[in-house]
Coordinates of C-alpha atoms in Angstrom, one line a residue:
M88 CA 124.1 103.7 55.2
P89 CA 122.3 106.8 56.6
V90 CA 123.4 110.2 55.4
E91 CA 125.7 111.6 58.2
I92 CA 125.5 115.4 58.3
E93 CA 127.7 117.5 60.5
Q94 CA 128.1 121.2 60.6
I95 CA 131.7 122.2 59.6
Q96 CA 131.5 126.0 59.9
S97 CA 130.0 127.9 62.9
T98 CA 128.1 131.0 62.5
S99 CA 126.0 133.3 64.7
I100 CA 123.6 133.8 61.8
P101 CA 120.7 131.4 61.6
L102 CA 120.6 128.6 59.1
E103 CA 117.5 127.4 57.4
V104 CA 117.7 124.0 56.1
E105 CA 114.1 122.9 55.0
N106 CA 115.2 121.5 51.6
I107 CA 117.4 119.0 53.3
R108 CA 115.1 116.1 53.8
P109 CA 115.4 112.4 52.9
D110 CA 112.1 112.4 50.9
L111 CA 113.2 115.3 48.8
L112 CA 116.6 114.0 48.2
A113 CA 116.3 110.3 48.0
D114 CA 117.5 109.9 44.4
Q115 CA 120.3 112.7 44.7
S116 CA 123.9 112.0 44.9
L117 CA 126.0 113.5 47.9
D118 CA 127.5 116.2 45.5
E119 CA 124.0 117.3 44.6
V120 CA 123.1 117.3 48.4
R121 CA 125.9 119.5 49.0
K122 CA 124.9 122.0 46.2
T123 CA 121.3 122.2 47.5
K124 CA 120.4 125.7 48.4
I125 CA 119.8 126.7 52.1
F126 CA 119.6 130.1 53.8
H127 CA 122.3 131.7 55.8
G128 CA 120.2 134.6 57.3
K129 CA 118.6 136.2 54.1
Q130 CA 121.5 135.0 51.9
E131 CA 121.1 131.9 49.8
V132 CA 124.1 129.5 50.0
E133 CA 125.0 126.0 49.3
F134 CA 124.5 123.3 52.0
G135 CA 128.1 122.2 51.7
D136 CA 129.3 125.5 52.7
F137 CA 128.4 124.9 56.1
F138 CA 127.7 121.0 56.4
S139 CA 129.6 117.8 55.5
A140 CA 127.5 115.0 54.3
R141 CA 128.4 111.1 53.8
G142 CA 126.4 108.1 53.2
S143 CA 123.5 107.1 50.9
C144 CA 120.3 109.1 50.4
S145 CA 118.5 106.1 49.3
D146 CA 118.3 104.7 52.9
L147 CA 115.9 107.6 53.7
I148 CA 117.6 108.3 56.9
F149 CA 119.3 111.6 57.5
R150 CA 121.3 111.9 60.8
W151 CA 122.5 115.3 62.1
T152 CA 125.1 115.5 64.6
G153 CA 126.4 118.5 66.7
D154 CA 124.8 121.4 68.6
L155 CA 122.5 122.7 66.1
K156 CA 120.5 125.4 68.1
G157 CA 120.9 127.9 65.2
V158 CA 119.8 125.4 62.6
H159 CA 116.0 126.0 61.9
W160 CA 113.4 124.0 59.9
I161 CA 115.1 120.7 60.3
G162 CA 112.5 118.1 58.8
A163 CA 110.0 120.7 57.9
G164 CA 107.6 119.4 55.4
L165 CA 108.7 115.8 55.9
S166 CA 106.7 113.4 54.0
G167 CA 108.6 110.0 54.7
G168 CA 111.8 108.6 55.9
R169 CA 113.5 109.3 59.1
V170 CA 115.4 112.3 60.6
E171 CA 117.6 111.9 63.6
V172 CA 119.4 114.8 65.6
E173 CA 121.9 113.8 68.0
G174 CA 122.0 116.9 69.9
N175 CA 119.9 120.1 70.0
A176 CA 118.0 121.7 67.2
G177 CA 116.5 125.1 66.5
R178 CA 113.0 126.3 65.6
H179 CA 110.3 124.8 63.3
L180 CA 111.5 121.3 63.7
G181 CA 109.1 119.1 61.9
S182 CA 106.7 121.9 61.1
E183 CA 104.0 121.0 58.5
M184 CA 105.3 117.4 58.1
T185 CA 102.9 114.9 56.5
G186 CA 104.7 111.7 57.3
G187 CA 107.9 110.0 58.4
E188 CA 109.6 110.2 61.8
I189 CA 112.0 112.6 63.7
H190 CA 114.0 111.8 66.8
V191 CA 116.0 114.4 68.8
S192 CA 118.3 113.2 71.5
G193 CA 118.5 116.8 72.9
S194 CA 116.4 119.8 73.1
V195 CA 114.7 121.9 70.6
S196 CA 113.3 125.5 70.2
D197 CA 109.8 127.0 69.3
W198 CA 107.2 125.8 66.9
V199 CA 107.9 122.0 66.9
G200 CA 105.5 120.2 64.7
A201 CA 103.6 123.4 64.1
E202 CA 100.6 122.6 61.8
M203 CA 101.8 119.1 61.1
K204 CA 99.4 116.7 59.5
A205 CA 100.9 113.2 60.2
G206 CA 104.1 111.5 61.3
C207 CA 105.8 111.3 64.6
I208 CA 108.3 113.7 66.4
E209 CA 110.2 112.5 69.5
V210 CA 112.3 114.8 71.7
E211 CA 114.3 113.4 74.6
G212 CA 114.9 116.8 76.1
S213 CA 112.7 119.9 76.3
A214 CA 111.0 122.0 73.8
G215 CA 110.1 125.7 73.3
H216 CA 106.9 127.5 72.9
L217 CA 104.0 126.7 70.6
V218 CA 104.4 122.9 70.2
G219 CA 102.0 121.6 67.6
A220 CA 100.4 125.0 67.2
A221 CA 98.9 127.1 64.6
Y222 CA 101.0 129.7 62.9
R223 CA 99.7 133.4 63.7
G224 CA 96.5 133.9 61.6
S225 CA 96.0 130.3 60.6
P226 CA 92.5 128.7 61.3
R227 CA 94.2 125.4 62.6
G228 CA 97.3 124.0 64.1
M229 CA 98.3 120.4 64.3
T230 CA 95.8 118.2 62.4
G231 CA 97.3 114.8 62.9
G232 CA 100.4 112.8 64.1
T233 CA 102.2 112.6 67.3
I234 CA 104.6 114.8 69.3
L235 CA 106.4 113.4 72.4
V236 CA 108.5 115.6 74.4
K237 CA 109.9 114.0 77.4
G238 CA 111.2 117.2 79.1
Q239 CA 109.4 120.7 79.7
A240 CA 107.6 122.4 77.0
G241 CA 107.0 126.3 76.9
N242 CA 103.7 128.2 76.4
E243 CA 100.7 127.7 74.0
V244 CA 101.3 124.0 73.4
G245 CA 98.5 122.8 70.9
H246 CA 97.3 126.3 70.1
T247 CA 94.3 125.8 67.9
M248 CA 95.2 122.1 67.3
R249 CA 92.6 120.1 65.3
R250 CA 93.9 116.4 65.7
G251 CA 96.7 114.4 66.8
L252 CA 98.5 113.7 70.2
I253 CA 101.0 115.7 72.1
A254 CA 102.7 114.4 75.2
V255 CA 104.9 116.4 77.4
G256 CA 106.8 116.2 80.6
G257 CA 105.6 119.5 81.7
L258 CA 104.8 123.0 80.3
G259 CA 104.1 126.7 80.8
D260 CA 100.8 128.6 80.3
L261 CA 97.9 128.4 78.0
A262 CA 98.1 124.7 76.9
G263 CA 95.2 124.0 74.4
F264 CA 94.4 127.6 73.8
N265 CA 91.4 127.7 71.2
M266 CA 91.9 123.9 70.9
L267 CA 89.5 122.5 68.2
A268 CA 90.1 118.7 68.9
G269 CA 93.1 116.4 69.7
S270 CA 94.8 115.3 72.9
I271 CA 97.5 116.8 75.1
F272 CA 98.9 115.0 78.0
V273 CA 101.0 116.6 80.6
F274 CA 103.0 114.4 83.1
G275 CA 104.7 117.3 85.2
D276 CA 104.2 120.8 86.4
A277 CA 101.9 123.2 84.4
G278 CA 101.2 126.9 84.4
I279 CA 97.9 128.7 84.1
R280 CA 95.0 129.3 81.9
H281 CA 94.8 126.0 80.0
G282 CA 92.1 125.2 77.8
A283 CA 90.8 128.9 77.4
G284 CA 88.6 128.9 74.4
M285 CA 88.8 125.1 73.7
R286 CA 85.8 123.8 71.8
R287 CA 86.6 120.2 71.9
G288 CA 89.3 117.8 72.6
T289 CA 91.1 116.4 75.6
L290 CA 93.7 117.9 78.2
A291 CA 95.2 115.6 80.7
F292 CA 97.2 116.9 83.7
L293 CA 98.8 113.8 85.3
G294 CA 101.5 115.4 87.4
E295 CA 101.6 115.5 91.3
K296 CA 100.4 119.1 91.3
P297 CA 97.7 119.6 88.8
P298 CA 97.0 123.3 87.8
E299 CA 94.2 125.4 88.9
L300 CA 91.5 125.4 86.3
L301 CA 89.7 128.4 84.7
P302 CA 86.2 129.0 86.2
T303 CA 84.7 128.2 82.8
F304 CA 85.2 124.5 83.4
R305 CA 83.0 122.3 85.7
F306 CA 83.7 119.1 87.4
A307 CA 81.7 116.2 85.9
C308 CA 82.7 112.9 87.8
R309 CA 85.5 110.7 88.9
Q310 CA 85.8 107.6 86.7
E311 CA 87.8 104.9 85.1
L312 CA 87.7 105.7 81.3
D313 CA 88.7 103.4 78.4
I314 CA 90.6 106.2 76.8
C315 CA 92.9 106.1 79.5
S316 CA 94.0 102.6 78.8
I317 CA 94.2 103.4 75.1
A318 CA 96.5 106.3 75.6
D319 CA 98.7 104.4 78.0
N320 CA 99.1 101.6 75.3
I321 CA 100.2 104.3 72.7
L322 CA 102.7 105.8 75.2
Q323 CA 104.1 102.4 76.1
Q324 CA 104.5 101.5 72.3
R325 CA 106.6 104.6 71.8
K326 CA 108.6 103.9 75.0
Y327 CA 107.7 107.3 76.4
G328 CA 108.5 106.6 79.8
A329 CA 105.3 107.6 81.6
S330 CA 102.0 105.9 82.3
F331 CA 98.5 107.2 82.0
P332 CA 96.5 106.5 85.2
R333 CA 93.1 104.6 84.8
K334 CA 91.2 106.9 87.2
V335 CA 90.8 110.5 86.6
D336 CA 88.6 113.4 87.6
L337 CA 86.8 114.7 84.5
Y338 CA 86.0 118.3 83.8
H339 CA 84.0 119.9 80.9
G340 CA 84.5 123.2 79.4
D341 CA 85.2 125.9 78.1
F342 CA 81.7 126.8 78.7
L343 CA 82.3 130.0 76.9
E344 CA 82.6 127.9 73.8
G345 CA 79.9 125.3 74.5
G346 CA 81.6 123.1 77.1
R347 CA 82.3 120.1 75.0
G348 CA 86.0 120.0 75.8
E349 CA 87.4 117.7 78.4
I350 CA 90.1 118.0 81.2
F351 CA 91.4 115.1 83.0
I352 CA 93.1 115.4 86.2
K353 CA 94.9 112.7 88.1
A354 CA 92.7 111.2 90.7
A355 CA 94.0 111.6 94.2

């Protein structure tokens, strides 16, 4: 039976729960889980002071319920097992994870999957800024894994990402800023200045109104590419709910950084 977690005490002060993970607590009793230390603002408290828990940790499934917008770092550092959030979640969901799966039925805040190395994060609602990004001052962001956001995301998605796949229903500005490699697929509206400083990697804008590209990107060709069918297979396997077109307009850039990056625009 999965561990069912529910917030029993509301608070306007953020709660940080990075120690509450199925891979860390697989051999713990529920009493030990309740005594696990978390942070309430700057104060260290016991998990059981704010949350109830029932079920079996050995199943490696933790299921959170309720509106958890003020609960941060859920699934951060996850290396295995599954985390489910039935509702909304706060910042840093799945950041620096190295394996396992996270599924959120609602929306999440900033830094989803920041610097993650492996695993899969699925968000049915929207996400905040800096999905799959590098923390300020870090040399690289996401280096592997998959992030699927069905709704809108914010600014700087994939900032300095090195590997992996991010798919979003739409986003704000500066997607793929300083991108080193990897793939970002956007299926709705997008803001401005995408791919600024990108060295390699793929940005795909597949909505009906593609964004204006920076002048440091140049049109290459209109073509059917094998990568399009491969990408579509990945999305269909994850039941993402959007398809990747076979024919795209291909642009190269950022030519200020050598011009080895790619931007795909859905062919008219």
